[in-house]
Short mmCIF file of C-alpha atoms in Angstrom, two decimals:
data_model
loop_
_atom_site.label_atom_id
_atom_site.label_comp_id
_atom_site.label_asym_id
_atom_site.label_seq_id
_atom_site.Cartn_x
_atom_site.Cartn_y
_atom_site.Cartn_z
CA UNK N 1 -19.89 -2.32 34.45
CA UNK N 2 -20.21 1.17 33.08
CA UNK N 3 -19.88 1.90 29.37
CA UNK N 4 -18.81 5.31 28.08
CA UNK N 5 -18.63 6.40 24.43
CA UNK N 6 -16.93 9.36 22.80
CA UNK N 7 -18.88 10.28 19.61
CA UNK N 8 -16.30 12.83 18.64
CA UNK N 9 -13.73 10.07 18.28
CA UNK N 10 -16.13 7.49 16.60
CA UNK N 11 -15.31 6.81 12.94
CA UNK N 12 -18.48 4.81 12.22
CA UNK N 13 -16.79 1.60 11.49
CA UNK N 14 -19.64 -0.28 13.17
CA UNK N 15 -17.66 -3.07 14.57
CA UNK N 16 -19.20 -2.44 18.20
CA UNK N 17 -22.76 -3.02 16.61
CA UNK N 18 -21.59 -6.43 15.40
CA UNK N 19 -20.11 -7.28 18.72
CA UNK N 20 -22.77 -6.15 21.17
CA UNK N 21 -25.93 -5.06 19.12
CA UNK N 22 -27.95 -4.68 22.44
CA UNK N 23 -25.53 -1.97 23.77
CA UNK N 24 -24.36 -0.15 20.73
CA UNK N 25 -26.18 1.33 17.61
CA UNK N 26 -25.50 3.85 15.00
CA UNK N 27 -27.09 7.13 14.57
CA UNK N 28 -29.30 7.12 11.55
CA UNK N 29 -28.08 10.52 10.21
CA UNK N 30 -24.28 9.89 10.34
CA UNK N 31 -23.52 6.34 11.43
CA UNK N 32 -21.97 7.51 14.70
CA UNK N 33 -22.19 5.22 17.78
CA UNK N 34 -25.15 5.69 20.21
CA UNK N 35 -25.28 3.92 23.56
CA UNK N 36 -28.43 1.71 24.21
CA UNK N 37 -27.35 0.66 27.53
CA UNK N 38 -24.67 2.19 29.61
CA UNK N 39 -24.94 -0.45 32.35
CA UNK N 40 -25.25 -3.79 30.48
CA UNK N 41 -26.07 -6.97 32.37
CA UNK N 42 -23.34 -9.53 33.20
CA UNK N 43 -24.22 -11.80 30.16
CA UNK N 44 -23.24 -9.02 27.78
CA UNK N 45 -19.91 -7.98 29.53
CA UNK N 46 -17.62 -10.17 27.29
CA UNK N 47 -19.33 -8.82 24.16
CA UNK N 48 -18.91 -5.23 25.30
CA UNK N 49 -15.23 -5.91 26.33
CA UNK N 50 -14.66 -7.18 22.85
CA UNK N 51 -16.37 -4.09 21.22
CA UNK N 52 -14.09 -1.64 23.25
CA UNK N 53 -11.02 -3.80 22.31
CA UNK N 54 -11.78 -3.84 18.44
CA UNK N 55 -13.02 -0.24 18.27
CA UNK N 56 -10.60 1.34 15.74
CA UNK N 57 -10.94 4.77 17.26
CA UNK N 58 -10.70 4.04 20.96
CA UNK N 59 -14.22 5.48 21.31
CA UNK N 60 -15.44 2.97 23.92
CA UNK N 61 -14.33 2.92 27.51
CA UNK N 62 -15.40 0.26 29.99
CA UNK N 63 -15.39 0.98 33.74
CA UNK N 64 -15.73 -1.73 36.09
CA UNK N 65 -18.07 -0.87 38.86
CA UNK N 66 -18.32 -2.70 42.17
CA UNK N 67 -20.83 -5.28 42.63
CA UNK N 68 -23.41 -4.31 45.29
CA UNK Z 1 22.06 11.44 19.39
CA UNK Z 2 22.91 14.46 17.25
CA UNK Z 3 21.87 15.02 13.70
CA UNK Z 4 25.49 14.73 12.59
CA UNK Z 5 25.80 11.46 14.24
CA UNK Z 6 22.58 10.22 12.57
CA UNK Z 7 23.94 11.17 9.22
CA UNK Z 8 27.29 9.35 9.80
CA UNK Z 9 25.33 6.14 10.54
CA UNK Z 10 25.61 3.51 7.81
CA UNK Z 11 22.24 4.13 5.82
CA UNK Z 12 21.57 0.37 5.92
CA UNK Z 13 21.23 0.16 9.59
CA UNK Z 14 19.75 2.28 12.33
CA UNK Z 15 20.21 2.36 16.09
CA UNK Z 16 18.30 -0.40 17.45
CA UNK Z 17 18.21 -2.52 14.29
CA UNK Z 18 20.49 -5.34 13.14
CA UNK Z 19 18.63 -6.78 10.19
CA UNK Z 20 19.62 -5.54 6.66
CA UNK Z 21 16.96 -3.05 5.41
CA UNK Z 22 14.22 -5.11 3.57
CA UNK Z 23 13.13 -4.01 0.03
CA UNK Z 24 9.41 -3.24 -0.25
CA UNK Z 25 7.15 -4.42 -1.59
CA UNK Z 26 8.47 -7.73 -0.16
CA UNK Z 27 8.30 -10.84 -2.30
CA UNK Z 28 6.43 -14.03 -1.35
CA UNK Z 29 8.05 -17.38 -1.36
CA UNK Z 30 7.57 -19.56 -4.36
CA UNK Z 31 4.96 -22.29 -3.46
CA UNK Z 32 3.61 -20.22 -0.38
CA UNK Z 33 1.05 -17.87 -2.04
CA UNK Z 34 -1.15 -17.53 1.04
CA UNK Z 35 1.71 -16.54 3.43
CA UNK Z 36 3.37 -13.14 3.93
CA UNK Z 37 6.74 -12.71 2.31
CA UNK Z 38 9.65 -14.37 4.17
CA UNK Z 39 11.32 -10.98 4.72
CA UNK Z 40 8.46 -9.52 6.66
CA UNK Z 41 7.74 -12.88 8.68
CA UNK Z 42 11.53 -12.73 9.62
CA UNK Z 43 11.13 -9.23 10.88
CA UNK Z 44 8.00 -10.27 12.91
CA UNK Z 45 10.09 -12.98 14.52
CA UNK Z 46 13.56 -11.40 14.95
CA UNK Z 47 13.15 -7.62 14.89
CA UNK Z 48 9.55 -6.52 14.80
CA UNK Z 49 10.24 -2.86 14.17
CA UNK Z 50 12.96 -2.72 11.54
CA UNK Z 51 14.23 -0.80 8.56
CA UNK Z 52 12.94 -1.16 4.97
CA UNK Z 53 13.78 0.47 1.59
CA UNK Z 54 11.30 1.75 -1.01
CA UNK Z 55 11.38 1.80 -4.91
CA UNK Z 56 13.05 5.07 -4.89
CA UNK Z 57 15.90 4.32 -2.54
CA UNK Z 58 14.36 6.07 0.41
CA UNK Z 59 13.93 4.16 3.79
CA UNK Z 60 11.23 3.99 6.22
CA UNK Z 61 10.41 1.74 9.34
CA UNK Z 62 8.50 -1.58 8.96
CA UNK Z 63 6.19 -2.17 11.92
CA UNK Z 64 5.19 -5.92 11.89
CA UNK Z 65 3.48 -6.96 15.40
CA UNK Z 66 -0.16 -6.96 16.08
CA UNK Z 67 0.24 -4.74 19.15
CA UNK Z 68 2.50 -2.27 17.45
CA UNK Z 69 0.50 -1.97 14.28
CA UNK Z 70 -2.47 -1.10 16.32
CA UNK Z 71 -0.62 1.46 18.30
CA UNK Z 72 0.77 3.16 15.20
CA UNK Z 73 -2.52 3.10 13.22
CA UNK Z 74 -4.47 4.30 16.33
CA UNK Z 75 -2.03 7.17 17.17
CA UNK Z 76 -2.70 10.60 15.49
CA UNK Z 77 1.05 11.41 15.69
CA UNK Z 78 1.36 9.06 12.82
CA UNK Z 79 -0.12 10.99 9.94
CA UNK Z 80 -2.00 9.53 6.95
CA UNK Z 81 -1.49 12.80 4.98
CA UNK Z 82 0.48 11.74 1.92
CA UNK Z 83 1.49 15.26 1.09
CA UNK Z 84 3.81 15.42 4.18
CA UNK Z 85 7.62 15.03 3.51
CA UNK Z 86 8.73 11.38 4.38
CA UNK Z 87 5.54 9.73 3.65
CA UNK Z 88 6.25 6.28 2.12
CA UNK Z 89 4.91 5.35 -1.31
CA UNK Z 90 5.10 1.87 -2.64
CA UNK Z 91 5.33 3.00 -6.31
CA UNK Z 92 6.11 6.04 -8.37
CA UNK Z 93 2.56 6.01 -9.45
CA UNK Z 94 1.23 6.37 -6.03
CA UNK Z 95 3.35 9.42 -5.44
CA UNK Z 96 2.26 10.92 -8.95
CA UNK Z 97 -1.39 11.34 -8.19
CA UNK Z 98 -1.38 12.29 -4.57
CA UNK Z 99 -1.72 15.93 -5.14
CA UNK Z 100 -4.79 15.67 -7.37
CA UNK Z 101 -6.52 13.07 -5.35
CA UNK Z 102 -7.71 14.64 -1.96
CA UNK Z 103 -9.37 11.44 -0.48
CA UNK Z 104 -9.99 11.22 3.23
CA UNK Z 105 -7.93 7.87 3.17
CA UNK Z 106 -4.79 10.13 2.89
CA UNK Z 107 -5.92 12.91 5.32
CA UNK Z 108 -5.79 13.60 9.02
CA UNK Z 109 -8.62 14.89 11.18
CA UNK Z 110 -10.39 17.21 11.18
CA UNK Z 111 -10.50 17.18 7.32
CA UNK Z 112 -10.63 13.40 7.23
CA UNK Z 113 -13.58 13.21 9.67
CA UNK Z 114 -15.44 15.97 7.90
CA UNK Z 115 -15.48 13.93 4.58
CA UNK Z 116 -15.76 10.41 6.04
CA UNK Z 117 -18.80 11.45 8.04
CA UNK Z 118 -20.72 12.33 4.98
CA UNK Z 119 -20.59 8.54 4.07
CA UNK Z 120 -20.51 6.65 7.42
CA UNK Z 121 -24.46 6.49 7.44
CA UNK Z 122 -24.28 4.94 3.91
CA UNK Z 123 -22.18 2.03 5.16
CA UNK Z 124 -23.57 1.46 8.69
CA UNK Z 125 -24.38 -1.94 9.93
CA UNK Z 126 -28.06 -1.89 9.92
CA UNK Z 127 -28.18 -0.44 6.41
CA UNK Z 128 -25.73 -3.10 5.07
CA UNK Z 129 -27.70 -5.77 6.80
CA UNK Z 130 -30.92 -4.58 5.17
CA UNK Z 131 -29.27 -5.13 1.91
CA UNK Z 132 -28.98 -8.92 2.56
CA UNK Z 133 -32.02 -9.76 0.32
CA UNK Z 134 -30.60 -7.77 -2.68
CA UNK Z 135 -27.12 -9.08 -2.37
CA UNK Z 136 -28.53 -12.68 -2.12
CA UNK Z 137 -30.71 -12.04 -5.32
CA UNK Z 138 -27.60 -10.77 -7.20
CA UNK Z 139 -25.60 -13.75 -5.98
CA UNK Z 140 -28.17 -16.27 -7.20
CA UNK Z 141 -28.65 -14.53 -10.57
CA UNK Z 142 -24.93 -14.52 -11.20
CA UNK Z 143 -24.61 -18.15 -10.15
CA UNK Z 144 -27.59 -19.13 -12.25
CA UNK Z 145 -25.85 -17.63 -15.25
CA UNK Z 146 -22.53 -19.03 -14.47
CA UNK Z 147 -23.69 -22.60 -14.14
CA UNK Z 148 -26.47 -22.76 -16.79
CA UNK Z 149 -25.67 -25.55 -19.11
CA UNK Z 150 -21.89 -25.66 -18.26
CA UNK Z 151 -19.52 -27.34 -15.76
CA UNK Z 152 -16.71 -24.86 -15.63
CA UNK Z 153 -16.02 -21.17 -15.56
CA UNK Z 154 -13.62 -18.51 -14.34
CA UNK Z 155 -14.88 -17.68 -10.90
CA UNK Z 156 -13.34 -14.20 -10.96
CA UNK Z 157 -14.87 -12.89 -14.19
CA UNK Z 158 -18.26 -14.45 -13.74
CA UNK Z 159 -18.95 -14.12 -9.98
CA UNK Z 160 -16.39 -12.74 -7.56
CA UNK Z 161 -15.93 -9.49 -9.60
CA UNK Z 162 -19.40 -8.87 -10.86
CA UNK Z 163 -21.23 -9.27 -7.66
CA UNK Z 164 -19.46 -6.33 -5.56
CA UNK Z 165 -19.24 -4.33 -8.76
CA UNK Z 166 -22.96 -4.55 -9.16
CA UNK Z 167 -23.45 -3.59 -5.46
CA UNK Z 168 -21.21 -0.66 -5.35
CA UNK Z 169 -22.65 0.67 -8.64
CA UNK Z 170 -26.07 0.41 -7.12
CA UNK Z 171 -24.94 2.25 -3.90
CA UNK Z 172 -23.01 5.02 -5.75
CA UNK Z 173 -25.39 5.41 -8.68
CA UNK Z 174 -22.86 4.58 -11.27
CA UNK Z 175 -24.16 2.84 -14.33
CA UNK Z 176 -23.04 -0.80 -14.31
CA UNK Z 177 -22.71 -0.78 -18.12
CA UNK Z 178 -19.57 1.16 -17.53
CA UNK Z 179 -17.87 -1.48 -15.26
CA UNK Z 180 -15.34 -2.49 -18.13
CA UNK Z 181 -14.14 1.22 -18.28
CA UNK Z 182 -13.71 1.67 -14.45
CA UNK Z 183 -12.29 -1.87 -13.80
CA UNK Z 184 -9.75 -1.38 -16.58
CA UNK Z 185 -8.56 1.99 -14.98
CA UNK Z 186 -8.68 0.84 -11.36
CA UNK Z 187 -6.53 -2.15 -12.50
CA UNK Z 188 -4.00 0.24 -13.80
CA UNK Z 189 -4.10 2.27 -10.57
CA UNK Z 190 -3.65 -0.68 -8.37
CA UNK Z 191 -0.96 -2.31 -10.37
CA UNK Z 192 2.66 -2.09 -8.82
CA UNK Z 193 4.06 -2.42 -12.44
CA UNK Z 194 2.21 0.62 -13.97
CA UNK Z 195 4.37 3.60 -14.90
CA UNK Z 196 3.84 7.08 -13.58
CA UNK Z 197 2.40 8.17 -16.88
CA UNK Z 198 -0.01 5.19 -17.04
CA UNK Z 199 -1.17 5.93 -13.56
CA UNK Z 200 -1.69 9.72 -14.34
CA UNK Z 201 -3.65 8.81 -17.37
CA UNK Z 202 -5.90 6.27 -15.66
CA UNK Z 203 -6.48 8.62 -12.84
CA UNK Z 204 -7.34 11.45 -15.11
CA UNK Z 205 -9.76 9.22 -17.02
CA UNK Z 206 -11.50 7.91 -13.91
CA UNK Z 207 -11.71 11.34 -12.24
CA UNK Z 208 -13.05 12.90 -15.58
CA UNK Z 209 -15.65 10.22 -15.78
CA UNK Z 210 -16.81 10.82 -12.25
CA UNK Z 211 -16.89 14.56 -12.59
CA UNK Z 212 -19.06 14.09 -15.66
CA UNK Z 213 -21.23 11.75 -13.82
CA UNK Z 214 -21.59 14.21 -10.75
CA UNK Z 215 -22.55 16.78 -13.09
CA UNK Z 216 -25.26 14.75 -14.71
CA UNK Z 217 -26.73 14.17 -11.30
CA UNK Z 218 -27.18 17.82 -10.91
CA UNK Z 219 -29.71 17.69 -13.66
CA UNK Z 220 -31.20 14.23 -12.70
CA UNK Z 221 -30.71 13.56 -9.11
CA UNK Z 222 -31.41 10.01 -7.67
CA UNK Z 223 -31.07 8.40 -4.12
CA UNK Z 224 -27.57 7.08 -4.52
CA UNK Z 225 -24.44 8.28 -2.89
CA UNK Z 226 -22.94 10.36 -5.53
CA UNK Z 227 -26.22 12.31 -6.19
CA UNK Z 228 -26.58 13.10 -2.50
CA UNK Z 229 -22.92 14.43 -2.19
CA UNK Z 230 -23.76 16.70 -5.08
CA UNK Z 231 -26.96 17.74 -3.42
CA UNK Z 232 -25.19 18.71 -0.31
CA UNK Z 233 -23.69 21.76 -2.12
CA UNK Z 234 -20.63 22.00 0.13
CA UNK Z 235 -18.33 19.87 -1.98
CA UNK Z 236 -16.32 20.57 -5.16
CA UNK Z 237 -16.57 18.35 -8.26
CA UNK Z 238 -12.97 17.19 -7.55
CA UNK Z 239 -13.84 16.20 -4.00
CA UNK Z 240 -16.89 14.20 -5.18
CA UNK Z 241 -15.02 12.63 -7.86
CA UNK Z 242 -12.12 11.54 -5.58
CA UNK Z 243 -14.69 10.22 -3.06
CA UNK Z 244 -16.41 8.31 -5.86
CA UNK Z 245 -13.22 7.01 -7.22
CA UNK Z 246 -12.09 5.77 -3.70
CA UNK Z 247 -15.51 4.03 -3.03
CA UNK Z 248 -15.64 2.62 -6.61
CA UNK Z 249 -12.22 0.95 -6.42
CA UNK Z 250 -12.40 0.05 -2.74
CA UNK Z 251 -15.97 -1.33 -3.18
CA UNK Z 252 -15.29 -3.84 -5.96
CA UNK Z 253 -11.55 -4.83 -5.95
CA UNK Z 254 -11.30 -5.76 -2.22
CA UNK Z 255 -14.46 -7.98 -2.00
CA UNK Z 256 -13.77 -9.52 -5.47
CA UNK Z 257 -10.40 -10.66 -4.45
CA UNK Z 258 -11.39 -11.85 -1.00
CA UNK Z 259 -14.18 -13.97 -2.52
CA UNK Z 260 -11.86 -15.68 -5.18
CA UNK Z 261 -8.90 -16.14 -2.84
CA UNK Z 262 -11.20 -17.42 0.02
CA UNK Z 263 -12.63 -20.01 -2.39
CA UNK Z 264 -9.13 -21.01 -3.50
CA UNK Z 265 -7.78 -21.31 0.06
CA UNK Z 266 -10.76 -23.33 1.20
CA UNK Z 267 -10.28 -25.62 -1.77
CA UNK Z 268 -6.63 -26.10 -0.58
CA UNK Z 269 -7.90 -26.84 2.96
CA UNK Z 270 -10.56 -29.43 2.35
CA UNK Z 271 -10.92 -30.10 6.15
CA UNK Z 272 -11.82 -26.46 6.78
CA UNK Z 273 -14.17 -26.45 3.76
CA UNK Z 274 -15.97 -29.60 5.07
CA UNK Z 275 -16.39 -28.04 8.41
CA UNK Z 276 -18.00 -24.85 6.81
CA UNK Z 277 -20.28 -27.06 4.64
CA UNK Z 278 -21.44 -29.22 7.62
CA UNK Z 279 -22.17 -26.13 9.86
CA UNK Z 280 -23.18 -23.02 7.67
CA UNK Z 281 -23.61 -21.12 11.02
CA UNK Z 282 -19.79 -20.77 11.11
CA UNK Z 283 -19.85 -18.53 8.08
CA UNK Z 284 -19.62 -15.15 9.92
CA UNK Z 285 -16.71 -16.34 11.98
CA UNK Z 286 -15.14 -18.04 8.97
CA UNK Z 287 -15.31 -14.84 7.05
CA UNK Z 288 -13.33 -13.05 9.83
CA UNK Z 289 -10.70 -15.91 9.77
CA UNK Z 290 -10.38 -15.68 6.08
CA UNK Z 291 -9.89 -11.90 6.22
CA UNK Z 292 -7.26 -12.43 8.81
CA UNK Z 293 -5.34 -15.22 7.14
CA UNK Z 294 -5.42 -13.73 3.65
CA UNK Z 295 -5.00 -10.03 4.45
CA UNK Z 296 -5.17 -8.85 0.83
CA UNK Z 297 -4.01 -5.48 1.52
CA UNK Z 298 -0.67 -7.20 1.57
CA UNK Z 299 1.85 -4.48 1.32
CA UNK Z 300 0.61 -2.73 4.53
CA UNK Z 301 -0.49 0.73 5.32
CA UNK Z 302 1.77 3.81 5.11
CA UNK Z 303 2.09 6.59 7.68
CA UNK Z 304 4.54 9.37 8.51
CA UNK Z 305 5.51 10.33 12.10
CA UNK Z 306 4.80 14.02 13.16
CA UNK Z 307 6.63 13.66 16.39
CA UNK Z 308 9.26 11.28 17.87
CA UNK Z 309 7.33 8.27 19.11
CA UNK Z 310 8.55 5.08 20.69
CA UNK Z 311 7.35 1.83 18.93
CA UNK Z 312 8.48 -1.42 20.40
CA UNK Z 313 12.19 -1.05 20.96
CA UNK Z 314 12.84 1.87 18.77
CA UNK Z 315 12.31 5.72 18.55
CA UNK Z 316 10.52 6.73 15.20
CA UNK Z 317 11.78 10.28 14.59
CA UNK Z 318 9.32 13.09 13.43
CA UNK Z 319 9.31 13.01 9.61
CA UNK Z 320 10.13 9.26 9.23
CA UNK Z 321 7.87 6.97 7.23
CA UNK Z 322 6.37 3.95 8.71
CA UNK Z 323 4.75 0.94 6.80
CA UNK Z 324 2.45 -1.27 9.00
CA UNK Z 325 2.37 -4.68 7.67
CA UNK Z 326 -1.19 -5.97 8.36
CA UNK Z 327 -0.47 -9.46 7.16
CA UNK Z 328 2.33 -10.06 9.79
CA UNK Z 329 0.13 -8.57 12.41
CA UNK Z 330 -2.58 -10.99 11.49
CA UNK Z 331 -0.13 -13.91 11.80
CA UNK Z 332 1.39 -12.57 15.16
CA UNK Z 333 1.39 -15.71 17.50
CA UNK Z 334 0.86 -13.29 20.46
CA UNK Z 335 -2.54 -12.29 19.09
CA UNK Z 336 -3.55 -15.47 17.20
CA UNK Z 337 -1.92 -18.52 18.61
CA UNK Z 338 -1.37 -21.05 15.73
CA UNK Z 339 -2.07 -18.15 13.39
CA UNK Z 340 -0.01 -19.74 10.55
CA UNK Z 341 -3.01 -22.08 9.98
CA UNK Z 342 -6.38 -21.44 8.77
CA UNK Z 343 -9.14 -22.38 11.35
CA UNK Z 344 -12.82 -21.45 10.40
CA UNK Z 345 -13.81 -21.92 14.15
CA UNK Z 346 -11.27 -19.41 15.44
CA UNK Z 347 -12.37 -16.10 17.00
CA UNK Z 348 -10.50 -13.79 14.59
CA UNK Z 349 -12.42 -10.72 15.40
CA UNK Z 350 -9.31 -8.65 16.45
CA UNK Z 351 -7.67 -9.03 13.04
CA UNK Z 352 -6.53 -5.84 11.41
CA UNK Z 353 -7.31 -6.78 7.77
CA UNK Z 354 -9.50 -3.72 7.50
CA UNK Z 355 -6.65 -1.56 9.06
CA UNK Z 356 -7.00 -0.01 12.44
CA UNK Z 357 -7.52 3.60 13.79
CA UNK Z 358 -9.92 6.23 12.37
CA UNK Z 359 -9.12 5.34 8.73
CA UNK Z 360 -10.24 1.70 9.31
CA UNK Z 361 -12.27 0.42 6.21
CA UNK Z 362 -15.61 2.32 5.96
CA UNK Z 363 -17.17 -0.31 3.88
CA UNK Z 364 -16.42 -3.28 6.20
CA UNK Z 365 -20.12 -3.95 6.99
CA UNK Z 366 -20.79 -4.28 3.17
CA UNK Z 367 -17.80 -6.40 2.64
CA UNK Z 368 -19.02 -8.78 5.51
CA UNK Z 369 -22.47 -9.06 4.04
CA UNK Z 370 -21.06 -9.70 0.60
CA UNK Z 371 -18.53 -12.20 1.66
CA UNK Z 372 -20.84 -14.16 3.96
CA UNK Z 373 -23.53 -14.39 1.24
CA UNK Z 374 -21.18 -14.97 -1.70
CA UNK Z 375 -19.19 -17.80 0.03
CA UNK Z 376 -22.15 -19.50 1.85
CA UNK Z 377 -24.12 -19.60 -1.43
CA UNK Z 378 -21.23 -20.65 -3.57
CA UNK Z 379 -20.40 -23.66 -1.38
CA UNK Z 380 -24.03 -24.73 -0.89
CA UNK Z 381 -24.93 -24.45 -4.65
CA UNK Z 382 -21.87 -26.09 -6.02
CA UNK Z 383 -21.12 -29.20 -3.76
CA UNK Z 384 -18.62 -30.49 -6.46
CA UNK Z 385 -16.67 -27.27 -6.60
CA UNK Z 386 -12.98 -27.82 -7.63
CA UNK Z 387 -10.06 -26.20 -9.10
CA UNK Z 388 -9.97 -26.68 -12.92
CA UNK Z 389 -6.30 -26.00 -13.31
CA UNK Z 390 -3.16 -27.25 -11.58
CA UNK Z 391 -2.60 -25.16 -8.48
CA UNK Z 392 0.79 -24.21 -9.60
CA UNK Z 393 -0.80 -22.36 -12.57
CA UNK Z 394 -3.11 -20.13 -10.57
CA UNK Z 395 -2.21 -16.42 -11.46
CA UNK Z 396 -1.73 -14.73 -8.08
CA UNK Z 397 -1.78 -11.05 -8.00
CA UNK Z 398 1.75 -10.52 -6.79
CA UNK Z 399 1.85 -7.40 -9.02
CA UNK Z 400 -1.07 -5.70 -7.50
CA UNK Z 401 -1.68 -3.50 -4.47
CA UNK Z 402 -4.52 -5.68 -3.50
CA UNK Z 403 -3.68 -9.33 -3.36
CA UNK Z 404 -5.75 -12.13 -4.95
CA UNK Z 405 -5.86 -14.10 -8.13
CA UNK Z 406 -6.33 -12.70 -11.65
CA UNK Z 407 -8.44 -15.65 -12.70
CA UNK Z 408 -9.72 -18.73 -10.90
CA UNK Z 409 -10.85 -21.51 -13.35
CA UNK Z 410 -13.14 -23.69 -11.51
CA UNK Z 411 -15.37 -26.80 -12.30
CA UNK Z 412 -18.29 -28.30 -10.40
#
């Protein structure tokens, strides 16, 4: 899995941080999303999918990468 | 279809619709104070995008499904700019104040993002999580005072309202001593029964108060939000006052009503109350479920189309108003199977109680912290909690833009 974020779209609602705190954080100065881990381990995939689904601004994209 | 044909169409029906236009705000059924109005529930079941009529006789679209509500609120072609022709208002008072009230709630990007981003850091998750000890302290103090030497009280007046009011005053830098003043005026602004004149007067009072407060911060700055907005130097007093008004009202009315209504619905669902008491670790999920089930922004969210857009089975034309009913979206069986019932163990995170799209509630991390602490503490400290009046006598806020109860007499 590869995670992409769009900081221009982000509205700082913070729901991604609640869903997957190991993958998403908010920038101290303006609360906009920052990515902590662009290729999270399998154990976090469900939480990341949830974060992408509930992001109100569609600022999170999840790409499925092939397993090696 | 040409314009002429559209004008010839019976005003009560539209291409693609068969239900008669529903009057908004819709009225709940007697005896079902936790359920959406029968009219909007019927639309969800039978015609999920349908016509509705507003107080002034104008009409708009009603969007009721979870999927469609997310589509509309997430699409920038549906504008939140209330100065655009066709924007639907629920009351005459709402339309009255719009020109003088430039809050980002009723703006589109980039103007919306410019103002909202001045505040996003103040309400971000880690900052609100860091407030837990302070919110817990205030919660315990209020409950100490409420229960001292007594066995009954009004939960709204003594706990549900003061807690978020104290917290938002602290964050904004508004003196809590003034709470009666701003609670009275925000009550008028939120009432569906207020006249245009009453709304105008309340708005002027509240804005005047916040302008004076902002001016006072120029001389005596502090660390709170209003003072920091003043210190930026790029905002007018009117902009600061409008943002302050929005945060002040949104910050106390919403959490206050969620706290009281959640308490009541749990008392009416003793099995769910027992589950939550037995396993307090359910509290975070339970708060999401209560947000979903109760959806206190009960009249929905207004938008106006700026282009022709297909929603469900209909085409919404540019310039037509749309109301997204969050409460039907949150009961939509396709998104929440069995959603007509309260289940504190449900994964309800996809609810739209805070709205959706770029305007989604800025204060949701604060609301979650307050609700989790308030409800967990209340249930823990008052094991004998019960309603102190017949359920039929509970004064529900049918007359207000934000649903809840005007008072909640409880005993313990």
